[in-house]
């Protein structure tokens, strides 16, 4: 089966520090793949390389077989790969509704000339986008906050908004950097339930970086464990977390 | 109710003007002057607001684009029309020496041919916009990918470069002596002339205001505000940040270029040293004072600053200070800036969320 996303021998150096030492991962379509590893093991760097924020020094990134290595982030996004940020990063002075609508692709009203002179045309797009944004908000129970500035949201609501924003673009794969860290257990389970539903209904693949193994592990299909810039284990969840080198890397000793 | 209160808040402003006008010798002259200055400054502040207030581009080179429009108007208007006006080509050959003669003869020609005068006026405005936009592209190209502070430095330096080139390269605007600009409204006379000219200028200024307002109240406006909030995230969500910033800088600079062309025609002369960096800072004060990220704020900020400036111009006849009285305006400007930043950092009219479509959502919860 063709994979959704492949990283092949990705190397990333920051000066003398080698953050990624030839990482290989692949994500099967419509699955939830998890990436674990202690702090500083290179998980976020890998996400940044895949989403185009960093260029790798060596190796390739393939999205549905297409080489996307070194493409700027906005082009990677237009091909259907979207990522969320470890620290929720909504556009603070935009409202919740605006935060969702702004990320939609190919908006006619984003071209400066059309924005001024073809108002009627893009207004129609806006109506559809708004409907969609409200559907996403309803799923995430954010609809009551639609007109609030993102800066007024709580930490948990920001996490939800971060997820909602990722869904707005009809992606084929979502990379999530710690979607449930710092969220209360109830909400964390809700988020994971929600991700599972989205995967089932829309066939979106997920690559999730997360430390909260207790919550997330039950929902995932496949796990990669990283340590010091290398993949040290891969496989079904139970197998990976009982792997002695993974236990050692997490717990020390 | 709310609107009524808002109007009340600004009531002191017209009263202030009335009081001021009553002590001026020529109230109509005063208003025409104020309105003319307001039209350039409105264009500059609204375009800086688009760049800085909405997109977060620290354009510290605003004066360069203003100068670009003024320089192209100053250097081309008379020379372009001179052959039509039957000006002796000897004068054109030594333009630095004879530019006043050429300009005056072209002005006289304009007095007879309103059609050509107006076409020239229009052409110069378009050229001003094009030159402004091109300068925006050229000045920002090397630095637009850089962090904000570096972009700011690059822009301020390029602005000074342009002024110094104009000052030293005689063919452009006759170097240090400056160039005479013919008057395209010369076919009108007396008060009528001044009223029409100022009316046209205000009309152009408010059209640019309306253009920027339409631009920011669109998905484009939403996108540039998102870029201002966090460019890395905007980029990760599909926005080509570099391209969009360039588009914004080109639009903003085109407006500043038109303002420059208007200024050249209004002043009747273009002098390189009229385009010192202080002009940029004046416009910044207007935007910060009025409220960045709100075009009504930019308009009010420009008006407040000009009112302050004009008041000082008039009042300085009536009292003496221990320092050069001409510095009073800068002192007041600095004070206004410091007080705004201390007590009302969001400006007189703060930024408000823009709701593009609200009809269907009128009954939604959470309103």
PDB file of C-alpha atoms in Angstrom, chain B residues 91-214:
ATOM      1  CA  UNK B  91      16.070  76.299 -21.989  1.00  0.00           C
ATOM      2  CA  UNK B  92      15.513  72.564 -21.814  1.00  0.00           C
ATOM      3  CA  UNK B  93      19.164  71.893 -22.641  1.00  0.00           C
ATOM      4  CA  UNK B  94      20.195  73.756 -19.521  1.00  0.00           C
ATOM      5  CA  UNK B  95      17.272  72.797 -17.368  1.00  0.00           C
ATOM      6  CA  UNK B  96      18.909  73.370 -14.021  1.00  0.00           C
ATOM      7  CA  UNK B  97      19.385  77.020 -14.785  1.00  0.00           C
ATOM      8  CA  UNK B  98      16.146  77.656 -16.640  1.00  0.00           C
ATOM      9  CA  UNK B  99      13.619  75.317 -14.982  1.00  0.00           C
ATOM     10  CA  UNK B 100      11.647  78.222 -13.543  1.00  0.00           C
ATOM     11  CA  UNK B 101      11.278  79.777 -17.006  1.00  0.00           C
ATOM     12  CA  UNK B 102      10.230  76.462 -18.557  1.00  0.00           C
ATOM     13  CA  UNK B 103       7.831  75.783 -15.708  1.00  0.00           C
ATOM     14  CA  UNK B 104       6.256  79.213 -15.905  1.00  0.00           C
ATOM     15  CA  UNK B 105       5.747  78.920 -19.658  1.00  0.00           C
ATOM     16  CA  UNK B 106       4.171  75.488 -19.244  1.00  0.00           C
ATOM     17  CA  UNK B 107       1.911  76.924 -16.539  1.00  0.00           C
ATOM     18  CA  UNK B 108       0.819  79.656 -18.937  1.00  0.00           C
ATOM     19  CA  UNK B 109       0.118  76.978 -21.524  1.00  0.00           C
ATOM     20  CA  UNK B 110      -1.959  75.075 -18.955  1.00  0.00           C
ATOM     21  CA  UNK B 111      -3.978  78.253 -18.384  1.00  0.00           C
ATOM     22  CA  UNK B 112      -5.172  78.006 -21.992  1.00  0.00           C
ATOM     23  CA  UNK B 113      -5.446  74.244 -22.373  1.00  0.00           C
ATOM     24  CA  UNK B 114      -7.400  72.826 -19.439  1.00  0.00           C
ATOM     25  CA  UNK B 115      -7.728  69.472 -21.204  1.00  0.00           C
ATOM     26  CA  UNK B 116      -3.984  68.940 -21.566  1.00  0.00           C
ATOM     27  CA  UNK B 117      -3.422  70.262 -18.062  1.00  0.00           C
ATOM     28  CA  UNK B 118      -5.815  67.736 -16.573  1.00  0.00           C
ATOM     29  CA  UNK B 119      -4.475  64.882 -18.669  1.00  0.00           C
ATOM     30  CA  UNK B 120      -0.962  65.731 -17.503  1.00  0.00           C
ATOM     31  CA  UNK B 121      -2.174  65.874 -13.928  1.00  0.00           C
ATOM     32  CA  UNK B 122      -3.748  62.453 -14.258  1.00  0.00           C
ATOM     33  CA  UNK B 123      -0.720  61.001 -16.008  1.00  0.00           C
ATOM     34  CA  UNK B 124       1.560  62.263 -13.240  1.00  0.00           C
ATOM     35  CA  UNK B 125      -0.643  60.740 -10.557  1.00  0.00           C
ATOM     36  CA  UNK B 126      -0.497  57.406 -12.354  1.00  0.00           C
ATOM     37  CA  UNK B 127       3.254  57.717 -12.801  1.00  0.00           C
ATOM     38  CA  UNK B 128       3.567  58.633  -9.141  1.00  0.00           C
ATOM     39  CA  UNK B 129       1.694  55.471  -8.209  1.00  0.00           C
ATOM     40  CA  UNK B 130       3.805  53.327 -10.535  1.00  0.00           C
ATOM     41  CA  UNK B 131       7.090  54.811  -9.328  1.00  0.00           C
ATOM     42  CA  UNK B 132       5.950  54.430  -5.718  1.00  0.00           C
ATOM     43  CA  UNK B 133       5.008  50.794  -6.253  1.00  0.00           C
ATOM     44  CA  UNK B 134       8.275  50.037  -8.070  1.00  0.00           C
ATOM     45  CA  UNK B 135      10.298  51.707  -5.334  1.00  0.00           C
ATOM     46  CA  UNK B 136       8.360  49.617  -2.841  1.00  0.00           C
ATOM     47  CA  UNK B 137       9.355  46.506  -4.723  1.00  0.00           C
ATOM     48  CA  UNK B 138      12.998  47.482  -5.151  1.00  0.00           C
ATOM     49  CA  UNK B 139      13.513  48.790  -1.631  1.00  0.00           C
ATOM     50  CA  UNK B 140      11.947  45.794   0.016  1.00  0.00           C
ATOM     51  CA  UNK B 141      13.259  43.059  -2.245  1.00  0.00           C
ATOM     52  CA  UNK B 142      16.556  42.461  -0.469  1.00  0.00           C
ATOM     53  CA  UNK B 143      15.109  42.793   3.014  1.00  0.00           C
ATOM     54  CA  UNK B 144      11.506  41.626   3.019  1.00  0.00           C
ATOM     55  CA  UNK B 145      12.506  38.142   4.117  1.00  0.00           C
ATOM     56  CA  UNK B 146      14.452  39.546   7.046  1.00  0.00           C
ATOM     57  CA  UNK B 147      13.220  40.101  10.550  1.00  0.00           C
ATOM     58  CA  UNK B 148      11.168  43.215  11.149  1.00  0.00           C
ATOM     59  CA  UNK B 149      13.943  45.306  12.689  1.00  0.00           C
ATOM     60  CA  UNK B 150      16.298  44.708   9.769  1.00  0.00           C
ATOM     61  CA  UNK B 151      13.587  45.576   7.295  1.00  0.00           C
ATOM     62  CA  UNK B 152      12.966  48.807   9.192  1.00  0.00           C
ATOM     63  CA  UNK B 153      16.658  49.714   9.017  1.00  0.00           C
ATOM     64  CA  UNK B 154      16.920  48.882   5.338  1.00  0.00           C
ATOM     65  CA  UNK B 155      13.900  51.039   4.531  1.00  0.00           C
ATOM     66  CA  UNK B 156      15.072  54.047   6.514  1.00  0.00           C
ATOM     67  CA  UNK B 157      18.465  53.899   4.799  1.00  0.00           C
ATOM     68  CA  UNK B 158      17.062  53.492   1.296  1.00  0.00           C
ATOM     69  CA  UNK B 159      14.825  56.508   1.942  1.00  0.00           C
ATOM     70  CA  UNK B 160      17.819  58.648   2.803  1.00  0.00           C
ATOM     71  CA  UNK B 161      19.703  57.276  -0.201  1.00  0.00           C
ATOM     72  CA  UNK B 162      16.977  58.433  -2.558  1.00  0.00           C
ATOM     73  CA  UNK B 163      16.979  61.909  -1.046  1.00  0.00           C
ATOM     74  CA  UNK B 164      20.760  62.177  -1.290  1.00  0.00           C
ATOM     75  CA  UNK B 165      20.761  61.004  -4.892  1.00  0.00           C
ATOM     76  CA  UNK B 166      18.124  63.617  -5.774  1.00  0.00           C
ATOM     77  CA  UNK B 167      20.128  66.268  -4.003  1.00  0.00           C
ATOM     78  CA  UNK B 168      23.317  65.507  -5.887  1.00  0.00           C
ATOM     79  CA  UNK B 169      22.185  64.300  -9.266  1.00  0.00           C
ATOM     80  CA  UNK B 170      21.142  67.493 -11.038  1.00  0.00           C
ATOM     81  CA  UNK B 171      19.137  66.086 -13.985  1.00  0.00           C
ATOM     82  CA  UNK B 172      16.475  64.692 -11.639  1.00  0.00           C
ATOM     83  CA  UNK B 173      15.128  67.691  -9.718  1.00  0.00           C
ATOM     84  CA  UNK B 174      17.909  70.208 -10.338  1.00  0.00           C
ATOM     85  CA  UNK B 175      19.907  69.162  -7.291  1.00  0.00           C
ATOM     86  CA  UNK B 176      20.080  71.495  -4.332  1.00  0.00           C
ATOM     87  CA  UNK B 177      18.102  74.334  -5.894  1.00  0.00           C
ATOM     88  CA  UNK B 178      15.010  72.239  -6.489  1.00  0.00           C
ATOM     89  CA  UNK B 179      12.667  72.258  -9.426  1.00  0.00           C
ATOM     90  CA  UNK B 180       9.681  74.405 -10.350  1.00  0.00           C
ATOM     91  CA  UNK B 181       6.455  72.475 -10.953  1.00  0.00           C
ATOM     92  CA  UNK B 182       3.839  73.956 -13.309  1.00  0.00           C
ATOM     93  CA  UNK B 183       0.327  74.304 -11.985  1.00  0.00           C
ATOM     94  CA  UNK B 184      -2.193  72.065 -13.786  1.00  0.00           C
ATOM     95  CA  UNK B 185      -5.092  74.043 -12.286  1.00  0.00           C
ATOM     96  CA  UNK B 186      -3.837  77.287 -13.753  1.00  0.00           C
ATOM     97  CA  UNK B 187      -6.913  77.538 -16.021  1.00  0.00           C
ATOM     98  CA  UNK B 188      -8.887  78.416 -12.903  1.00  0.00           C
ATOM     99  CA  UNK B 189      -8.357  81.660 -11.049  1.00  0.00           C
ATOM    100  CA  UNK B 190      -8.667  83.137  -7.587  1.00  0.00           C
ATOM    101  CA  UNK B 191     -10.451  81.348  -4.792  1.00  0.00           C
ATOM    102  CA  UNK B 192     -12.149  79.090  -7.296  1.00  0.00           C
ATOM    103  CA  UNK B 193      -8.734  77.719  -8.273  1.00  0.00           C
ATOM    104  CA  UNK B 194      -7.823  76.891  -4.693  1.00  0.00           C
ATOM    105  CA  UNK B 195     -11.199  75.379  -3.872  1.00  0.00           C
ATOM    106  CA  UNK B 196     -11.256  73.093  -6.915  1.00  0.00           C
ATOM    107  CA  UNK B 197      -7.669  72.005  -6.450  1.00  0.00           C
ATOM    108  CA  UNK B 198      -8.163  71.214  -2.782  1.00  0.00           C
ATOM    109  CA  UNK B 199     -11.445  69.476  -3.557  1.00  0.00           C
ATOM    110  CA  UNK B 200      -9.738  67.246  -6.099  1.00  0.00           C
ATOM    111  CA  UNK B 201      -6.953  66.470  -3.655  1.00  0.00           C
ATOM    112  CA  UNK B 202      -9.365  65.608  -0.882  1.00  0.00           C
ATOM    113  CA  UNK B 203     -11.375  63.472  -3.304  1.00  0.00           C
ATOM    114  CA  UNK B 204      -8.283  61.478  -4.247  1.00  0.00           C
ATOM    115  CA  UNK B 205      -7.260  61.165  -0.605  1.00  0.00           C
ATOM    116  CA  UNK B 206     -10.649  59.852   0.474  1.00  0.00           C
ATOM    117  CA  UNK B 207     -10.753  57.472  -2.490  1.00  0.00           C
ATOM    118  CA  UNK B 208      -7.471  55.954  -1.335  1.00  0.00           C
ATOM    119  CA  UNK B 209      -8.865  55.783   2.162  1.00  0.00           C
ATOM    120  CA  UNK B 210     -11.916  53.954   0.848  1.00  0.00           C
ATOM    121  CA  UNK B 211      -9.709  51.635  -1.220  1.00  0.00           C
ATOM    122  CA  UNK B 212      -7.622  50.657   1.796  1.00  0.00           C
ATOM    123  CA  UNK B 213     -10.743  50.251   3.882  1.00  0.00           C
ATOM    124  CA  UNK B 214     -12.279  47.919   1.281  1.00  0.00           C
TER     125      UNK B 214
END
